[in-house]
Tab-separated table of C-alpha atoms in Angstrom:
chain	number	residue	atom	x	y	z
K	1	SER	CA	-0.163	45.976	458.739
K	2	GLN	CA	-2.233	46.417	455.597
K	3	GLU	CA	-1.719	49.303	453.217
K	4	LEU	CA	-5.497	49.568	452.908
K	5	GLU	CA	-7.622	48.799	455.930
K	6	GLN	CA	-11.371	48.334	455.703
K	7	SER	CA	-13.701	48.457	458.643
K	8	PRO	CA	-15.703	46.764	459.818
K	9	GLN	CA	-14.540	43.361	458.479
K	10	SER	CA	-18.180	42.175	458.624
K	11	LEU	CA	-21.542	43.789	459.174
K	12	ILE	CA	-24.991	42.381	459.776
K	13	VAL	CA	-27.884	44.723	459.471
K	14	GLN	CA	-31.746	44.557	459.294
K	15	GLU	CA	-33.364	45.483	455.940
K	16	GLY	CA	-34.113	49.181	455.870
K	17	LYS	CA	-31.176	50.224	458.095
K	18	ASN	CA	-28.404	52.587	456.934
K	19	LEU	CA	-24.756	51.542	457.137
K	20	THR	CA	-21.265	52.823	456.515
K	21	ILE	CA	-18.064	51.033	455.424
K	22	ASN	CA	-14.737	52.777	455.813
K	23	CYS	CA	-11.461	52.368	453.894
K	24	THR	CA	-8.265	53.898	455.275
K	25	SER	CA	-4.980	54.121	453.449
K	26	SER	CA	-1.451	54.245	454.952
K	27	LYS	CA	-0.126	55.851	451.841
K	28	THR	CA	-1.149	58.765	449.578
K	29	LEU	CA	-4.291	58.173	447.616
K	30	TYR	CA	-4.522	59.322	443.986
K	31	GLY	CA	-7.792	57.607	443.443
K	32	LEU	CA	-10.139	55.179	445.273
K	33	TYR	CA	-12.369	52.550	443.655
K	34	TRP	CA	-15.278	50.722	445.268
K	35	TYR	CA	-16.389	47.338	444.033
K	36	LYS	CA	-19.002	44.774	445.124
K	37	GLN	CA	-18.439	41.080	444.870
K	38	LYS	CA	-20.751	38.144	445.305
K	39	TYR	CA	-18.992	35.137	446.845
K	40	GLY	CA	-16.819	33.443	444.240
K	41	GLU	CA	-17.779	35.840	441.473
K	42	GLY	CA	-16.193	38.885	439.798
K	43	LEU	CA	-16.026	42.415	440.988
K	44	ILE	CA	-18.796	44.760	440.014
K	45	PHE	CA	-17.681	48.441	439.664
K	46	LEU	CA	-19.591	50.800	441.941
K	47	MET	CA	-17.724	54.112	441.947
K	48	MET	CA	-14.375	55.801	441.524
K	49	LEU	CA	-13.280	58.924	443.489
K	50	GLN	CA	-10.301	61.062	442.512
K	51	LYS	CA	-10.520	64.425	444.152
K	52	GLY	CA	-10.433	65.291	447.860
K	53	GLY	CA	-13.890	65.968	449.057
K	54	GLU	CA	-15.476	64.276	446.044
K	55	GLU	CA	-18.802	62.517	446.661
K	56	LYS	CA	-20.667	60.245	444.243
K	57	SER	CA	-23.974	58.518	444.482
K	58	HIS	CA	-25.590	55.739	442.668
K	59	GLU	CA	-29.127	54.655	443.626
K	60	LYS	CA	-28.907	54.255	447.490
K	61	ILE	CA	-25.094	54.064	447.626
K	62	THR	CA	-22.951	57.102	448.302
K	63	ALA	CA	-19.116	57.260	448.440
K	64	LYS	CA	-16.927	60.079	449.773
K	65	LEU	CA	-13.177	60.691	449.589
K	66	ASP	CA	-11.303	62.570	452.361
K	67	GLU	CA	-7.954	63.128	450.821
K	68	LYS	CA	-6.291	64.698	453.880
K	69	LYS	CA	-7.370	61.762	456.050
K	70	GLN	CA	-6.475	59.308	453.240
K	71	GLN	CA	-9.839	57.729	453.830
K	72	SER	CA	-12.990	56.873	451.912
K	73	SER	CA	-16.435	55.906	453.171
K	74	LEU	CA	-19.265	54.016	451.460
K	75	HIS	CA	-22.757	54.659	452.800
K	76	ILE	CA	-25.856	52.634	451.984
K	77	THR	CA	-29.240	54.108	452.751
K	78	ALA	CA	-32.250	51.883	453.527
K	79	SER	CA	-30.365	48.695	452.940
K	80	GLN	CA	-32.014	45.864	451.056
K	81	PRO	CA	-31.129	42.106	450.712
K	82	SER	CA	-29.761	42.815	447.236
K	83	HIS	CA	-27.038	44.931	448.846
K	84	ALA	CA	-25.519	41.876	450.508
K	85	GLY	CA	-22.087	40.858	449.424
K	86	ILE	CA	-18.442	41.737	449.836
K	87	TYR	CA	-17.466	45.335	449.449
K	88	LEU	CA	-13.870	46.026	448.366
K	89	CYS	CA	-11.982	49.339	448.187
K	90	GLY	CA	-9.045	49.553	445.814
K	91	ALA	CA	-6.435	52.343	445.792
K	92	ASP	CA	-4.667	53.876	442.823
K	93	ARG	CA	-1.137	54.744	444.072
K	94	ARG	CA	0.282	56.347	440.954
K	95	GLY	CA	-2.156	58.961	439.872
K	96	THR	CA	-2.878	57.058	436.701
K	97	SER	CA	-3.394	53.577	437.816
K	98	TYR	CA	-3.535	51.937	434.322
K	99	GLY	CA	-5.480	49.240	436.160
K	100	LYS	CA	-3.096	48.462	438.996
K	101	LEU	CA	-4.925	48.672	442.265
K	102	THR	CA	-4.053	47.740	445.894
K	103	PHE	CA	-7.160	46.300	447.621
K	104	GLY	CA	-8.297	46.126	451.181
K	105	GLN	CA	-9.370	42.727	452.637
K	106	GLY	CA	-13.141	43.438	452.103
K	107	THR	CA	-16.194	44.011	454.174
K	108	ILE	CA	-18.788	41.225	454.275
K	109	LEU	CA	-22.337	42.716	454.443
K	110	THR	CA	-25.259	40.598	455.383
K	111	VAL	CA	-28.808	42.096	455.213
K	112	HIS	CA	-31.576	40.309	456.983
K	113	PRO	CA	-35.106	40.724	455.535
Y	1	ASP	CA	-21.399	45.398	424.604
Y	2	ALA	CA	-19.631	42.429	426.125
Y	3	GLY	CA	-17.824	43.091	429.300
Y	4	VAL	CA	-14.612	41.325	430.367
Y	5	THR	CA	-14.848	37.606	429.681
Y	6	GLN	CA	-12.666	34.909	431.225
Y	7	SER	CA	-12.206	31.202	430.622
Y	8	PRO	CA	-12.363	28.662	431.911
Y	9	THR	CA	-14.620	29.381	434.895
Y	10	HIS	CA	-13.473	26.446	436.928
Y	11	LEU	CA	-10.641	24.004	436.649
Y	12	ILE	CA	-8.828	21.508	438.728
Y	13	LYS	CA	-5.039	20.699	438.270
Y	14	THR	CA	-2.486	18.547	440.025
Y	15	ARG	CA	0.618	19.876	441.774
Y	16	GLY	CA	3.451	20.395	439.317
Y	17	GLN	CA	1.211	20.845	436.326
Y	18	GLN	CA	0.856	23.968	434.261
Y	19	VAL	CA	-2.251	26.096	433.593
Y	20	THR	CA	-3.324	28.768	431.156
Y	21	LEU	CA	-6.170	31.152	431.827
Y	22	ARG	CA	-7.644	33.457	429.128
Y	23	CYS	CA	-9.141	36.904	429.172
Y	24	SER	CA	-10.935	39.033	426.580
Y	25	PRO	CA	-11.091	42.763	427.572
Y	26	LYS	CA	-14.055	44.989	427.354
Y	27	SER	CA	-14.408	46.510	423.877
Y	28	GLY	CA	-12.043	49.452	423.459
Y	29	HIS	CA	-9.960	48.638	426.467
Y	30	ASP	CA	-6.216	48.231	425.729
Y	31	THR	CA	-4.761	47.320	429.073
Y	32	VAL	CA	-5.223	43.982	430.899
Y	33	SER	CA	-4.254	43.291	434.505
Y	34	TRP	CA	-4.371	39.990	436.359
Y	35	TYR	CA	-5.117	39.495	440.024
Y	36	GLN	CA	-5.045	36.573	442.358
Y	37	GLN	CA	-7.727	36.420	445.149
Y	38	ALA	CA	-7.289	33.777	447.842
Y	39	LEU	CA	-10.305	32.878	449.956
Y	40	GLY	CA	-11.261	35.683	452.365
Y	41	GLN	CA	-8.705	38.126	451.000
Y	42	GLY	CA	-8.749	41.047	448.614
Y	43	PRO	CA	-7.339	40.636	445.136
Y	44	GLN	CA	-3.529	40.844	444.773
Y	45	PHE	CA	-1.995	42.393	441.620
Y	46	ILE	CA	0.022	39.917	439.539
Y	47	PHE	CA	0.999	41.862	436.445
Y	48	GLN	CA	-0.329	44.058	433.699
Y	49	TYR	CA	-0.067	44.063	429.910
Y	50	TYR	CA	-0.197	46.995	427.526
Y	51	GLU	CA	0.739	47.073	423.848
Y	52	GLU	CA	1.701	43.358	424.191
Y	53	GLU	CA	4.388	44.176	426.817
Y	54	GLU	CA	4.407	43.516	430.532
Y	55	ARG	CA	4.190	47.057	431.965
Y	56	GLN	CA	3.931	46.394	435.684
Y	57	ARG	CA	4.452	43.379	437.923
Y	58	GLY	CA	3.502	42.617	441.472
Y	59	ASN	CA	5.252	40.375	443.946
Y	60	PHE	CA	4.746	37.040	442.244
Y	61	PRO	CA	7.428	34.490	441.210
Y	62	ASP	CA	8.565	33.898	437.697
Y	63	ARG	CA	6.271	30.804	437.556
Y	64	PHE	CA	3.514	33.339	436.782
Y	65	SER	CA	3.854	34.624	433.221
Y	66	GLY	CA	1.620	36.190	430.731
Y	67	HIS	CA	0.992	37.325	427.242
Y	68	GLN	CA	-1.062	39.905	425.405
Y	69	PHE	CA	-2.181	39.506	421.827
Y	70	PRO	CA	-2.677	42.232	419.141
Y	71	ASN	CA	-6.444	42.145	419.733
Y	72	TYR	CA	-5.691	43.013	423.491
Y	73	SER	CA	-6.799	39.617	424.767
Y	74	SER	CA	-4.506	38.086	427.326
Y	75	GLU	CA	-3.322	34.803	428.849
Y	76	LEU	CA	-1.991	34.027	432.319
Y	77	ASN	CA	0.279	31.044	432.610
Y	78	VAL	CA	1.276	29.397	435.900
Y	79	ASN	CA	4.028	26.683	435.845
Y	80	ALA	CA	4.874	24.118	438.469
Y	81	LEU	CA	1.598	24.568	440.313
Y	82	LEU	CA	1.627	24.540	444.072
Y	83	LEU	CA	-1.317	23.903	446.464
Y	84	GLY	CA	-1.088	27.563	447.460
Y	85	ASP	CA	-1.826	28.687	443.908
Y	86	SER	CA	-5.489	27.649	444.489
Y	87	ALA	CA	-7.487	30.814	444.202
Y	88	LEU	CA	-9.773	32.974	442.084
Y	89	TYR	CA	-7.884	34.584	439.234
Y	90	LEU	CA	-9.382	37.812	438.056
Y	91	CYS	CA	-8.754	39.736	434.903
Y	92	ALA	CA	-9.342	43.472	434.737
Y	93	SER	CA	-9.411	45.507	431.607
Y	94	SER	CA	-8.881	49.305	431.653
Y	95	LEU	CA	-8.845	52.370	429.510
Y	96	GLY	CA	-7.391	55.327	431.394
Y	97	ASN	CA	-8.821	55.121	434.867
Y	98	THR	CA	-11.848	53.091	433.972
Y	99	ILE	CA	-11.337	49.581	435.340
Y	100	TYR	CA	-13.725	46.603	434.919
Y	101	PHE	CA	-13.275	43.055	436.143
Y	102	GLY	CA	-14.329	39.757	434.725
Y	103	GLU	CA	-16.119	36.908	436.545
Y	104	GLY	CA	-12.789	35.137	437.347
Y	105	SER	CA	-11.428	31.656	436.875
Y	106	TRP	CA	-11.505	29.386	439.924
Y	107	LEU	CA	-8.313	27.277	440.061
Y	108	THR	CA	-8.008	24.348	442.465
Y	109	VAL	CA	-4.706	22.589	442.804
Y	110	VAL	CA	-4.793	19.158	444.296
């Protein structure tokens, strides 16, 4: 089984709908990173969460970290076609990652206009 | 401020050949990590360089090697290429817990 499981693996929504992507770790989380990737391109940094209960928002995207459950969620409000892409969560296992992350397999988001 | 830049963007190699990929980190970042991303998968950590030394390594064979220069830029070398090495190779630069990725280099081995 994966160290970091993302669910769902893919998601198709109508423009304007809210959605949530989950990331669950089988090991202790010291930090959790969220990135967005367009197919075949690099990763765009969205947010980084370090403390249990921490919640961060940027535009219409909100991420939360539940340290006890070793889980993070990414919520998009009023989705737009520009939100489409692959969302990846990456875990920092050491407390100070120095750039080494363990990634989930990604969630493919499609937003229909 | 330029972000993380990688070159080349695409390349095709033949089995058994060798390849070198290059990465310039974001300004002020002193640590460079390399990842391999196969189609449909999340990125896999290859290794990381700091102060011109390999600091951490993932589960990749010795055919994968690297180098970091005094200006923090880095190279990834892969010898004796296999078909399975076909992937997107991503470079990430970091300073503390701030991590940014480049656009990647697409390697196709035929």
